[in-house]
Amino acid sequence: MNDGVLVIDRKGIVQIINPEYTRITGVTADIIGKSLASYRPGAQLPTILKEGKSRVGVFRKNENREYVVDMAPILVKGEVIGAVSVCKSLTEVHKLSRELERQNEKVVELERQMSSLYSVRYTFKDIIGQDPRLMKRIEVTQKASVSNLPILIQGESGTGKELFAQAIHEASHRRNKPFIPVNCSAIPANLMESELFGYAAGTFTGAVKDGKAGLFEMANEGTLFLDEIGDLPFDVQAKLLRVLEEGRIRRIGEAEERKVDVRIVAATHRDLEHLVTKNYFRGDLFYRLNVVALHIPPLRERKGDIPAIIQTFLPTHQPYKVDEETMRFLKLYDWPGNIRELKNVIDYAAVMAEEETISLRHLPEILRKQSMDVFVEQEHRHATLSDLVSEAEKEYMLNILTRFGNSTKERQKVADILGVSLATLYNKMKKHNITS
Ligand SMILES: Nc1ncnc2c1ncn2[C@@H]1O[C@H](COP(=O)(O)OP(=O)(O)OP(=O)(O)O)[C@@H](O)[C@H]1O
Ligand SMILES: [Mg+2]
């Protein structure tokens, strides 16, 4: 037993005490055979013999020991033949309650860390740019954010897909619920299913004993951001589609289904439509995810936004600026790594430029090596008439393209407005580096 036990006979002589009684009260076994009343003058058990009634929860304290005692007479055919005392140590209760308090503090701290881990940092206000094509897309996405419609974000690496996903969550009714990002390309294919849907107790050897909730359950009432969705294994795609259609998940190894309420935002830098035609991505899942389509244009197609974006990346503790020549250079470069690359370049240059003005020599060498020749040539060349015409052509094309979608039918409308054939339109788009 965990409790201490002491038994006296009808004469008040101690007959039994267990080791726990000694541990809790300090009374040792040499009390056996002696009168309890004379050995421990304060003892209440002899009174129980006389009264024949039990008492529970009597608090006792001697020296540094605290304990609670229950006492009862032992009755045989209505006659009192002895009495028993059972005690529990309070020191242990105190210890346990202190331990519980410590564990509770830990839980609170972990919850705080979790929520900061998943807390969203960006809103639509943080998305910098005035480019009309981007503005129009932001407007549509903002409207869709409030709904529960799935949104598929497509754009090259570093164009801000994650930023948009966070902004969508922030603008939705789910903003105070979890935002759970999942990088589909970072999770090994054989773990993907258990990560997404969880597993039941005892499913895998070495797995968490009580089973584990999947990311879908963690995102319940919030947003699940499926990043790099193009890399989702084909068999998991079918399971994901089923979950999206039914709004229920089943942990691996479990029979029962659980209802989940999750908003899906997916993103990829790959051309998903192309993957569908190649049978690498399920068409049915694509249409399910692509209810609202957000194509983010690459930075080279909206170079006009470069100065404003640079401004947000410059350190604020000093009045940093970029000189005009350097700005022209940065606008000439094609930014294959898009805004992420631009941010890295500016971070680097700001460290190199101690005197608060960023000049060409502060830019990373690799960037200068790559583009300096073209830049110098450009700088020393006066714009020809055909340059100006070409620039105006591009600007006008972008202006009209923005107003229509990117299906062939819509593109035909654009071609009609511009008074060229569809083939010419595509050729000119290619010439001007306009991708979508
Ligand atoms: N419009 C923007 N205004 C300000 N900062 C931006 C903008 N778009 C992107 N950024 C910044 O650029 C960096 C890259 O953005 P993000 O991680 O969202 O790109 P991504 O499209 O998810 O890239 P990848 O495909 O490589 O994952 C981030 O530091 C982000 O804050
Ligand atoms: Mg990303």
CSV table of C-alpha atoms and ligand atoms in Angstrom, one decimal:
chain,number,residue,atom,x,y,z
A,1,MET,CA,0.0,0.0,0.0
A,2,ASN,CA,1.0,3.6,-0.5
A,3,ASP,CA,-0.8,4.6,2.7
A,4,GLY,CA,0.4,4.1,6.3
A,5,VAL,CA,-1.6,1.6,8.4
A,6,LEU,CA,-1.7,1.1,12.1
A,7,VAL,CA,-4.0,-1.4,14.0
A,8,ILE,CA,-4.7,-1.6,17.7
A,9,ASP,CA,-6.7,-4.3,19.5
A,10,ARG,CA,-9.6,-3.8,21.9
A,11,LYS,CA,-7.1,-3.0,24.7
A,12,GLY,CA,-5.4,-0.3,22.7
A,13,ILE,CA,-2.2,-2.4,22.1
A,14,VAL,CA,-0.6,-1.9,18.7
A,15,GLN,CA,-0.8,-5.1,16.7
A,16,ILE,CA,0.2,-4.0,13.2
A,17,ILE,CA,2.1,-1.2,11.5
A,18,ASN,CA,3.4,-1.2,7.9
A,19,PRO,CA,6.6,0.4,6.6
A,20,GLU,CA,4.6,3.2,5.0
A,21,TYR,CA,3.3,4.3,8.4
A,22,THR,CA,6.9,4.6,9.6
A,23,ARG,CA,7.8,6.6,6.5
A,24,ILE,CA,4.9,9.0,6.8
A,25,THR,CA,4.8,9.5,10.6
A,26,GLY,CA,8.2,8.5,11.8
A,27,VAL,CA,6.8,5.9,14.3
A,28,THR,CA,8.9,2.8,14.2
A,29,ALA,CA,8.0,-0.9,14.5
A,30,ASP,CA,9.1,-1.2,18.1
A,31,ILE,CA,5.7,0.3,19.0
A,32,ILE,CA,4.2,-3.2,18.3
A,33,GLY,CA,3.0,-4.8,21.5
A,34,LYS,CA,2.9,-1.5,23.4
A,35,SER,CA,-0.1,0.6,24.4
A,36,LEU,CA,-0.6,3.4,21.8
A,37,ALA,CA,-2.0,5.8,24.4
A,38,SER,CA,1.1,5.6,26.6
A,39,TYR,CA,3.5,5.5,23.6
A,40,ARG,CA,2.0,8.5,21.8
A,41,PRO,CA,0.0,10.5,24.3
A,42,GLY,CA,-1.7,12.7,21.6
A,43,ALA,CA,-3.1,9.7,19.7
A,44,GLN,CA,-6.8,9.8,18.8
A,45,LEU,CA,-7.2,6.1,17.9
A,46,PRO,CA,-8.0,5.0,21.5
A,47,THR,CA,-11.0,7.4,21.5
A,48,ILE,CA,-12.3,5.6,18.4
A,49,LEU,CA,-12.3,2.3,20.4
A,50,LYS,CA,-14.5,4.0,23.0
A,51,GLU,CA,-16.8,5.8,20.6
A,52,GLY,CA,-17.1,3.0,18.0
A,53,LYS,CA,-17.4,5.7,15.3
A,54,SER,CA,-15.0,6.6,12.5
A,55,ARG,CA,-13.3,9.9,11.8
A,56,VAL,CA,-11.9,10.9,8.4
A,57,GLY,CA,-9.6,13.6,7.2
A,58,VAL,CA,-7.9,14.4,10.5
A,59,PHE,CA,-4.9,16.7,9.9
A,60,ARG,CA,-1.8,15.8,11.9
A,61,LYS,CA,1.5,17.6,12.1
A,62,ASN,CA,4.7,16.8,14.0
A,63,GLU,CA,8.1,18.3,13.4
A,64,ASN,CA,8.3,18.6,9.6
A,65,ARG,CA,5.8,15.9,8.8
A,66,GLU,CA,2.3,16.7,7.7
A,67,TYR,CA,-0.3,14.0,7.0
A,68,VAL,CA,-4.0,13.3,7.0
A,69,VAL,CA,-5.5,10.4,8.9
A,70,ASP,CA,-8.7,8.3,8.5
A,71,MET,CA,-9.6,6.3,11.6
A,72,ALA,CA,-12.3,3.5,12.0
A,73,PRO,CA,-13.3,0.9,14.6
A,74,ILE,CA,-13.1,-2.7,13.6
A,75,LEU,CA,-16.4,-4.3,14.3
A,76,VAL,CA,-17.2,-8.0,14.5
A,77,LYS,CA,-20.9,-8.8,15.0
A,78,GLY,CA,-21.5,-5.3,16.3
A,79,GLU,CA,-18.7,-5.5,18.8
A,80,VAL,CA,-15.6,-3.3,18.7
A,81,ILE,CA,-12.6,-5.6,18.6
A,82,GLY,CA,-10.0,-3.0,17.6
A,83,ALA,CA,-9.3,0.1,15.5
A,84,VAL,CA,-7.4,1.0,12.4
A,85,SER,CA,-5.7,4.2,11.4
A,86,VAL,CA,-4.8,4.9,7.7
A,87,CYS,CA,-2.6,8.0,6.9
A,88,LYS,CA,-1.5,9.8,3.7
A,89,SER,CA,1.5,12.1,3.7
A,90,LEU,CA,0.8,15.7,2.7
A,91,THR,CA,4.4,16.3,2.1
A,92,GLU,CA,4.0,14.1,-1.0
A,93,VAL,CA,0.8,15.8,-2.0
A,94,HIS,CA,2.6,19.2,-1.7
A,95,LYS,CA,5.5,17.8,-3.8
A,96,LEU,CA,3.1,16.5,-6.4
A,97,SER,CA,1.2,19.8,-6.6
A,98,ARG,CA,4.5,21.7,-6.9
A,99,GLU,CA,5.5,19.3,-9.7
A,100,LEU,CA,2.1,19.8,-11.4
A,101,GLU,CA,2.5,23.6,-11.1
A,102,ARG,CA,5.9,23.3,-12.8
A,103,GLN,CA,4.5,21.2,-15.6
A,104,ASN,CA,1.6,23.7,-16.1
A,105,GLU,CA,4.1,26.5,-16.4
A,106,LYS,CA,6.0,24.4,-19.1
A,107,VAL,CA,2.7,23.9,-21.0
A,108,VAL,CA,1.9,27.6,-20.9
A,109,GLU,CA,5.4,28.4,-22.2
A,110,LEU,CA,5.2,25.8,-25.0
A,111,GLU,CA,1.8,27.1,-26.0
A,112,ARG,CA,3.3,30.6,-26.2
A,113,GLN,CA,6.2,29.4,-28.3
A,114,MET,CA,3.8,27.5,-30.6
A,115,SER,CA,1.6,30.5,-31.2
A,116,SER,CA,4.6,32.7,-31.9
A,117,LEU,CA,5.9,30.0,-34.2
A,118,TYR,CA,2.7,30.0,-36.2
A,119,SER,CA,1.8,33.6,-35.8
A,120,VAL,CA,1.5,35.4,-39.1
A,121,ARG,CA,3.7,38.3,-39.8
A,122,TYR,CA,2.5,39.7,-43.1
A,123,THR,CA,-0.7,41.5,-44.2
A,124,PHE,CA,-1.7,42.9,-47.6
A,125,LYS,CA,-0.3,46.2,-46.5
A,126,ASP,CA,3.2,44.7,-46.4
A,127,ILE,CA,3.0,43.7,-50.1
A,128,ILE,CA,4.8,46.5,-51.8
A,129,GLY,CA,4.1,47.5,-55.4
A,130,GLN,CA,2.1,49.7,-57.8
A,131,ASP,CA,2.4,47.6,-60.9
A,132,PRO,CA,-1.2,47.5,-62.3
A,133,ARG,CA,-1.1,43.8,-63.0
A,134,LEU,CA,-0.1,43.0,-59.5
A,135,MET,CA,-2.6,45.5,-58.0
A,136,LYS,CA,-5.4,43.9,-59.9
A,137,ARG,CA,-4.4,40.5,-58.6
A,138,ILE,CA,-4.1,41.8,-55.0
A,139,GLU,CA,-7.6,43.2,-55.3
A,140,VAL,CA,-9.1,39.9,-56.4
A,141,THR,CA,-7.2,37.9,-53.8
A,142,GLN,CA,-8.2,40.3,-51.0
A,143,LYS,CA,-11.8,39.7,-51.9
A,144,ALA,CA,-11.4,36.0,-52.0
A,145,SER,CA,-9.5,36.0,-48.7
A,146,VAL,CA,-12.6,36.5,-46.6
A,147,SER,CA,-14.3,33.5,-48.1
A,148,ASN,CA,-13.4,29.9,-47.5
A,149,LEU,CA,-12.5,29.4,-51.2
A,150,PRO,CA,-9.2,27.5,-51.8
A,151,ILE,CA,-6.5,29.7,-53.4
A,152,LEU,CA,-3.7,28.5,-55.6
A,153,ILE,CA,-0.7,30.9,-55.7
A,154,GLN,CA,1.7,30.4,-58.7
A,155,GLY,CA,4.9,32.4,-59.2
A,156,GLU,CA,8.6,32.0,-59.6
A,157,SER,CA,10.9,31.4,-56.6
A,158,GLY,CA,11.2,34.5,-54.4
A,159,THR,CA,8.2,36.3,-55.8
A,160,GLY,CA,6.4,36.4,-52.4
A,161,LYS,CA,4.1,33.4,-52.5
A,162,GLU,CA,4.5,32.8,-48.7
A,163,LEU,CA,3.9,36.4,-48.0
A,164,PHE,CA,0.6,36.3,-49.9
A,165,ALA,CA,-0.4,33.1,-48.1
A,166,GLN,CA,0.1,34.8,-44.8
A,167,ALA,CA,-1.7,37.9,-45.9
A,168,ILE,CA,-4.7,35.8,-47.0
A,169,HIS,CA,-4.9,34.2,-43.6
A,170,GLU,CA,-4.6,37.6,-41.9
A,171,ALA,CA,-7.4,39.0,-44.0
A,172,SER,CA,-9.7,36.1,-43.3
A,173,HIS,CA,-12.1,35.4,-40.4
A,174,ARG,CA,-9.6,32.7,-39.4
A,175,ARG,CA,-6.9,35.2,-38.4
A,176,ASN,CA,-6.9,34.3,-34.7
A,177,LYS,CA,-6.7,30.6,-35.5
A,178,PRO,CA,-3.6,28.6,-36.6
A,179,PHE,CA,-1.8,29.3,-39.8
A,180,ILE,CA,0.1,26.0,-40.5
A,181,PRO,CA,2.6,26.0,-43.3
A,182,VAL,CA,3.6,22.7,-44.8
A,183,ASN,CA,6.5,22.4,-47.2
A,184,CYS,CA,5.4,19.5,-49.4
A,185,SER,CA,8.9,19.2,-51.0
A,186,ALA,CA,10.7,19.0,-47.6
A,187,ILE,CA,8.7,16.0,-46.1
A,188,PRO,CA,9.8,12.6,-47.3
A,189,ALA,CA,7.1,10.9,-49.5
A,190,ASN,CA,6.7,8.0,-47.1
A,191,LEU,CA,6.0,10.3,-44.1
A,192,MET,CA,3.7,12.7,-46.0
A,193,GLU,CA,0.5,10.9,-45.2
A,194,SER,CA,1.1,10.6,-41.5
A,195,GLU,CA,2.3,14.2,-41.3
A,196,LEU,CA,-0.9,15.4,-42.9
A,197,PHE,CA,-3.5,13.1,-41.4
A,198,GLY,CA,-1.8,11.8,-38.2
A,199,TYR,CA,-1.8,8.3,-36.9
A,200,ALA,CA,-3.5,6.2,-34.2
A,201,ALA,CA,-1.9,4.9,-31.0
A,202,GLY,CA,0.4,1.9,-31.6
A,203,THR,CA,0.5,2.3,-35.4
A,204,PHE,CA,4.3,2.4,-35.9
A,205,THR,CA,7.1,1.1,-33.8
A,206,GLY,CA,9.0,4.0,-32.4
A,207,ALA,CA,6.1,6.4,-33.1
A,208,VAL,CA,4.6,8.6,-30.4
A,209,LYS,CA,2.8,6.1,-28.0
A,210,ASP,CA,-0.6,7.8,-27.9
A,211,GLY,CA,-0.7,8.5,-31.6
A,212,LYS,CA,-0.3,11.9,-33.2
A,213,ALA,CA,-2.5,14.6,-34.7
A,214,GLY,CA,-1.7,15.4,-38.3
A,215,LEU,CA,-1.2,18.9,-39.7
A,216,PHE,CA,-4.9,19.0,-40.8
A,217,GLU,CA,-6.0,18.6,-37.2
A,218,MET,CA,-3.5,21.2,-36.0
A,219,ALA,CA,-4.9,23.7,-38.6
A,220,ASN,CA,-8.5,23.1,-37.6
A,221,GLU,CA,-10.5,26.3,-37.9
A,222,GLY,CA,-7.5,27.9,-39.4
A,223,THR,CA,-5.5,27.9,-42.7
A,224,LEU,CA,-3.3,25.1,-44.0
A,225,PHE,CA,-0.7,26.4,-46.4
A,226,LEU,CA,0.5,23.7,-48.7
A,227,ASP,CA,3.7,25.1,-50.1
A,228,GLU,CA,5.4,23.5,-53.1
A,229,ILE,CA,2.2,21.5,-53.8
A,230,GLY,CA,3.7,20.5,-57.1
A,231,ASP,CA,6.0,18.1,-55.2
A,232,LEU,CA,3.2,16.3,-53.4
A,233,PRO,CA,3.5,12.5,-54.1
A,234,PHE,CA,0.9,11.2,-56.6
A,235,ASP,CA,-0.8,8.8,-54.2
A,236,VAL,CA,-1.1,11.4,-51.4
A,237,GLN,CA,-2.8,13.7,-54.0
A,238,ALA,CA,-5.7,11.3,-54.2
A,239,LYS,CA,-6.0,11.2,-50.4
A,240,LEU,CA,-5.8,15.0,-50.1
A,241,LEU,CA,-8.5,15.4,-52.7
A,242,ARG,CA,-10.8,13.0,-50.7
A,243,VAL,CA,-10.2,15.0,-47.6
A,244,LEU,CA,-11.0,18.3,-49.3
A,245,GLU,CA,-14.2,17.0,-50.8
A,246,GLU,CA,-15.5,15.4,-47.5
A,247,GLY,CA,-14.1,17.7,-44.9
A,248,ARG,CA,-13.0,14.7,-42.8
A,249,ILE,CA,-9.7,13.1,-42.1
A,250,ARG,CA,-8.9,9.6,-40.9
A,251,ARG,CA,-5.7,9.1,-38.9
A,252,ILE,CA,-3.6,6.2,-40.2
A,253,GLY,CA,-4.6,3.0,-38.4
A,254,GLU,CA,-7.8,4.5,-37.0
A,255,ALA,CA,-11.3,3.5,-38.1
A,256,GLU,CA,-13.3,6.5,-37.2
A,257,GLU,CA,-13.2,9.8,-39.2
A,258,ARG,CA,-12.7,13.2,-37.7
A,259,LYS,CA,-14.3,16.4,-39.0
A,260,VAL,CA,-11.9,19.2,-39.8
A,261,ASP,CA,-12.6,22.7,-40.9
A,262,VAL,CA,-9.6,23.9,-42.8
A,263,ARG,CA,-9.0,26.6,-45.4
A,264,ILE,CA,-6.5,25.6,-48.0
A,265,VAL,CA,-4.0,27.9,-49.6
A,266,ALA,CA,-1.5,26.1,-51.9
A,267,ALA,CA,1.5,27.5,-53.7
A,268,THR,CA,4.0,26.3,-56.3
A,269,HIS,CA,6.8,27.7,-58.4
A,270,ARG,CA,6.1,25.0,-61.0
A,271,ASP,CA,3.7,25.2,-63.9
A,272,LEU,CA,0.9,23.0,-62.4
A,273,GLU,CA,-1.2,23.0,-65.6
A,274,HIS,CA,1.8,21.6,-67.4
A,275,LEU,CA,2.3,18.9,-64.7
A,276,VAL,CA,-1.3,17.9,-65.2
A,277,THR,CA,-0.9,17.4,-68.9
A,278,LYS,CA,2.2,15.3,-68.1
A,279,ASN,CA,0.2,13.2,-65.6
A,280,TYR,CA,2.5,14.2,-62.7
A,281,PHE,CA,-0.3,16.1,-61.0
A,282,ARG,CA,-3.9,15.0,-60.7
A,283,GLY,CA,-6.2,17.2,-62.8
A,284,ASP,CA,-9.1,16.8,-60.3
A,285,LEU,CA,-7.0,18.0,-57.4
A,286,PHE,CA,-5.7,20.9,-59.5
A,287,TYR,CA,-9.2,22.1,-60.3
A,288,ARG,CA,-10.1,21.7,-56.6
A,289,LEU,CA,-7.2,23.8,-55.5
A,290,ASN,CA,-7.3,26.4,-58.3
A,291,VAL,CA,-10.7,27.8,-57.4
A,292,VAL,CA,-9.1,31.2,-57.0
A,293,ALA,CA,-5.9,31.5,-59.1
A,294,LEU,CA,-3.2,34.0,-58.1
A,295,HIS,CA,-0.3,34.4,-60.6
A,296,ILE,CA,2.4,36.6,-59.1
A,297,PRO,CA,4.4,38.2,-61.9
A,298,PRO,CA,8.2,38.0,-61.7
A,299,LEU,CA,10.1,41.1,-60.6
A,300,ARG,CA,11.6,41.6,-64.1
A,301,GLU,CA,8.0,42.2,-65.4
A,302,ARG,CA,7.4,45.0,-62.8
A,303,LYS,CA,10.7,46.7,-62.5
A,304,GLY,CA,8.9,50.0,-61.8
A,305,ASP,CA,8.3,48.6,-58.3
A,306,ILE,CA,12.0,48.1,-57.6
A,307,PRO,CA,12.7,51.5,-55.9
A,308,ALA,CA,9.7,51.2,-53.6
A,309,ILE,CA,10.6,47.6,-52.6
A,310,ILE,CA,14.3,48.6,-52.0
A,311,GLN,CA,13.0,51.4,-49.7
A,312,THR,CA,11.4,48.8,-47.4
A,313,PHE,CA,14.6,46.8,-47.3
A,314,LEU,CA,16.9,49.6,-46.4
A,315,PRO,CA,17.9,49.7,-42.7
A,316,THR,CA,15.8,52.3,-40.8
A,317,HIS,CA,18.3,53.2,-38.1
A,318,GLN,CA,20.1,55.5,-40.6
A,319,PRO,CA,18.8,57.5,-43.6
A,320,TYR,CA,20.2,55.1,-46.2
A,321,LYS,CA,19.7,55.8,-49.9
A,322,VAL,CA,20.7,54.3,-53.2
A,323,ASP,CA,22.4,56.6,-55.7
A,324,GLU,CA,20.8,57.1,-59.1
A,325,GLU,CA,23.3,55.2,-61.1
A,326,THR,CA,23.0,52.2,-58.9
A,327,MET,CA,19.2,52.4,-59.1
A,328,ARG,CA,19.5,52.3,-62.9
A,329,PHE,CA,21.8,49.3,-62.6
A,330,LEU,CA,19.4,47.5,-60.3
A,331,LYS,CA,16.5,48.2,-62.7
A,332,LEU,CA,18.4,46.8,-65.6
A,333,TYR,CA,19.2,43.5,-63.9
A,334,ASP,CA,16.7,40.7,-64.5
A,335,TRP,CA,16.4,39.3,-61.0
A,336,PRO,CA,16.0,35.6,-61.6
A,337,GLY,CA,15.7,35.1,-57.8
A,338,ASN,CA,13.1,37.9,-57.7
A,339,ILE,CA,12.3,39.8,-54.5
A,340,ARG,CA,14.3,37.4,-52.3
A,341,GLU,CA,17.4,38.0,-54.4
A,342,LEU,CA,16.8,41.8,-54.3
A,343,LYS,CA,16.5,41.7,-50.5
A,344,ASN,CA,19.8,39.8,-50.2
A,345,VAL,CA,21.6,42.2,-52.5
A,346,ILE,CA,20.3,45.2,-50.5
A,347,ASP,CA,21.1,43.6,-47.1
A,348,TYR,CA,24.6,43.0,-48.4
A,349,ALA,CA,25.1,46.5,-49.9
A,350,ALA,CA,23.8,48.2,-46.7
A,351,VAL,CA,26.5,46.5,-44.7
A,352,MET,CA,29.2,47.4,-47.2
A,353,ALA,CA,28.1,51.1,-47.5
A,354,GLU,CA,29.2,52.6,-44.3
A,355,GLU,CA,28.4,56.2,-45.5
A,356,GLU,CA,24.7,55.7,-45.9
A,357,THR,CA,24.7,56.0,-49.7
A,358,ILE,CA,24.7,52.8,-51.6
A,359,SER,CA,26.8,53.0,-54.8
A,360,LEU,CA,27.7,50.4,-57.5
A,361,ARG,CA,30.9,49.3,-55.7
A,362,HIS,CA,28.8,48.2,-52.7
A,363,LEU,CA,26.9,45.6,-54.7
A,364,PRO,CA,27.9,42.0,-54.6
A,365,GLU,CA,30.8,41.3,-57.0
A,366,ILE,CA,29.0,38.5,-58.8
A,367,LEU,CA,26.1,40.8,-59.7
A,368,ARG,CA,28.5,43.5,-61.0
A,369,LYS,CA,30.4,40.9,-63.0
A,370,GLN,CA,27.3,39.6,-64.6
A,371,SER,CA,25.7,42.8,-65.7
A,372,MET,CA,28.3,45.6,-65.8
A,373,ASP,CA,29.0,45.2,-69.5
A,374,VAL,CA,25.4,45.5,-70.5
A,375,PHE,CA,25.0,48.4,-68.0
A,376,VAL,CA,28.0,50.4,-69.3
A,377,GLU,CA,26.8,49.9,-72.9
A,378,GLN,CA,23.3,51.1,-71.9
A,379,GLU,CA,24.6,54.0,-70.0
A,380,HIS,CA,26.6,55.3,-73.0
A,381,ARG,CA,24.0,54.8,-75.6
A,382,HIS,CA,21.3,57.3,-76.3
A,383,ALA,CA,17.9,55.8,-76.7
A,384,THR,CA,17.1,55.4,-80.4
A,385,LEU,CA,13.6,56.1,-81.8
A,386,SER,CA,13.0,52.3,-82.0
A,387,ASP,CA,13.9,51.9,-78.3
A,388,LEU,CA,11.3,54.4,-77.4
A,389,VAL,CA,8.7,52.9,-79.7
A,390,SER,CA,9.5,49.4,-78.2
A,391,GLU,CA,9.2,50.7,-74.7
A,392,ALA,CA,5.8,52.4,-75.4
A,393,GLU,CA,4.7,49.2,-77.1
A,394,LYS,CA,5.5,47.1,-74.1
A,395,GLU,CA,3.8,49.5,-71.7
A,396,TYR,CA,0.6,49.7,-73.8
A,397,MET,CA,0.5,45.9,-74.1
A,398,LEU,CA,0.9,45.4,-70.4
A,399,ASN,CA,-1.9,47.9,-69.8
A,400,ILE,CA,-4.3,46.0,-72.0
A,401,LEU,CA,-3.2,42.5,-71.0
A,402,THR,CA,-3.9,43.3,-67.4
A,403,ARG,CA,-7.6,43.8,-68.2
A,404,PHE,CA,-8.0,40.2,-69.5
A,405,GLY,CA,-7.4,36.7,-68.4
A,406,ASN,CA,-4.7,34.4,-69.8
A,407,SER,CA,-6.9,31.9,-71.6
A,408,THR,CA,-6.6,31.7,-75.4
A,409,LYS,CA,-10.0,33.2,-75.8
A,410,GLU,CA,-9.1,36.2,-73.6
A,411,ARG,CA,-5.8,36.6,-75.4
A,412,GLN,CA,-7.6,36.8,-78.7
A,413,LYS,CA,-9.7,39.7,-77.4
A,414,VAL,CA,-6.4,41.5,-76.5
A,415,ALA,CA,-5.0,40.8,-79.9
A,416,ASP,CA,-8.2,42.3,-81.5
A,417,ILE,CA,-7.9,45.4,-79.4
A,418,LEU,CA,-4.2,45.8,-80.3
A,419,GLY,CA,-5.1,45.1,-84.0
A,420,VAL,CA,-2.6,42.3,-84.4
A,421,SER,CA,-3.0,38.5,-84.9
A,422,LEU,CA,-2.8,36.2,-82.0
A,423,ALA,CA,0.5,34.9,-83.2
A,424,THR,CA,2.0,38.4,-83.3
A,425,LEU,CA,0.7,39.1,-79.8
A,426,TYR,CA,2.5,36.0,-78.5
A,427,ASN,CA,5.6,36.9,-80.4
A,428,LYS,CA,5.6,40.4,-79.0
A,429,MET,CA,4.9,39.1,-75.5
A,430,LYS,CA,8.0,36.9,-75.8
A,431,LYS,CA,10.1,39.7,-77.2
A,432,HIS,CA,9.1,41.9,-74.2
A,433,ASN,CA,9.5,39.1,-71.7
A,434,ILE,CA,5.9,39.2,-70.6
A,435,THR,CA,5.1,35.7,-69.3
A,436,SER,CA,1.6,35.6,-68.1
B,1,LIG,N1,5.7,42.5,-52.6
B,1,LIG,C1,6.6,42.3,-51.7
B,1,LIG,N2,6.9,43.4,-50.9
B,1,LIG,C2,7.9,43.3,-49.9
B,1,LIG,N3,8.6,42.1,-49.7
B,1,LIG,C3,8.3,41.1,-50.4
B,1,LIG,C4,7.3,41.1,-51.4
B,1,LIG,N4,7.3,39.9,-52.0
B,1,LIG,C5,8.2,39.2,-51.4
B,1,LIG,N5,8.9,39.9,-50.5
B,1,LIG,C6,10.0,39.3,-49.6
B,1,LIG,O1,10.7,38.5,-50.5
B,1,LIG,C7,11.2,37.3,-49.8
B,1,LIG,C8,10.7,36.1,-50.5
B,1,LIG,O2,9.3,35.9,-50.4
B,1,LIG,P1,8.6,34.5,-50.2
B,1,LIG,O3,9.4,33.7,-49.3
B,1,LIG,O4,7.2,34.7,-49.9
B,1,LIG,O5,8.8,33.9,-51.7
B,1,LIG,P2,8.3,32.6,-52.4
B,1,LIG,O6,7.5,32.9,-53.6
B,1,LIG,O7,7.6,31.8,-51.3
B,1,LIG,O8,9.6,31.9,-52.8
B,1,LIG,P3,10.0,30.3,-53.0
B,1,LIG,O9,9.2,29.8,-54.2
B,1,LIG,O10,11.4,30.3,-53.2
B,1,LIG,O11,9.5,29.6,-51.7
B,1,LIG,C9,10.7,37.5,-48.4
B,1,LIG,O12,11.7,38.0,-47.6
B,1,LIG,C10,9.5,38.4,-48.5
B,1,LIG,O13,9.4,39.1,-47.3
B,2,MG,MG,8.0,29.9,-50.5
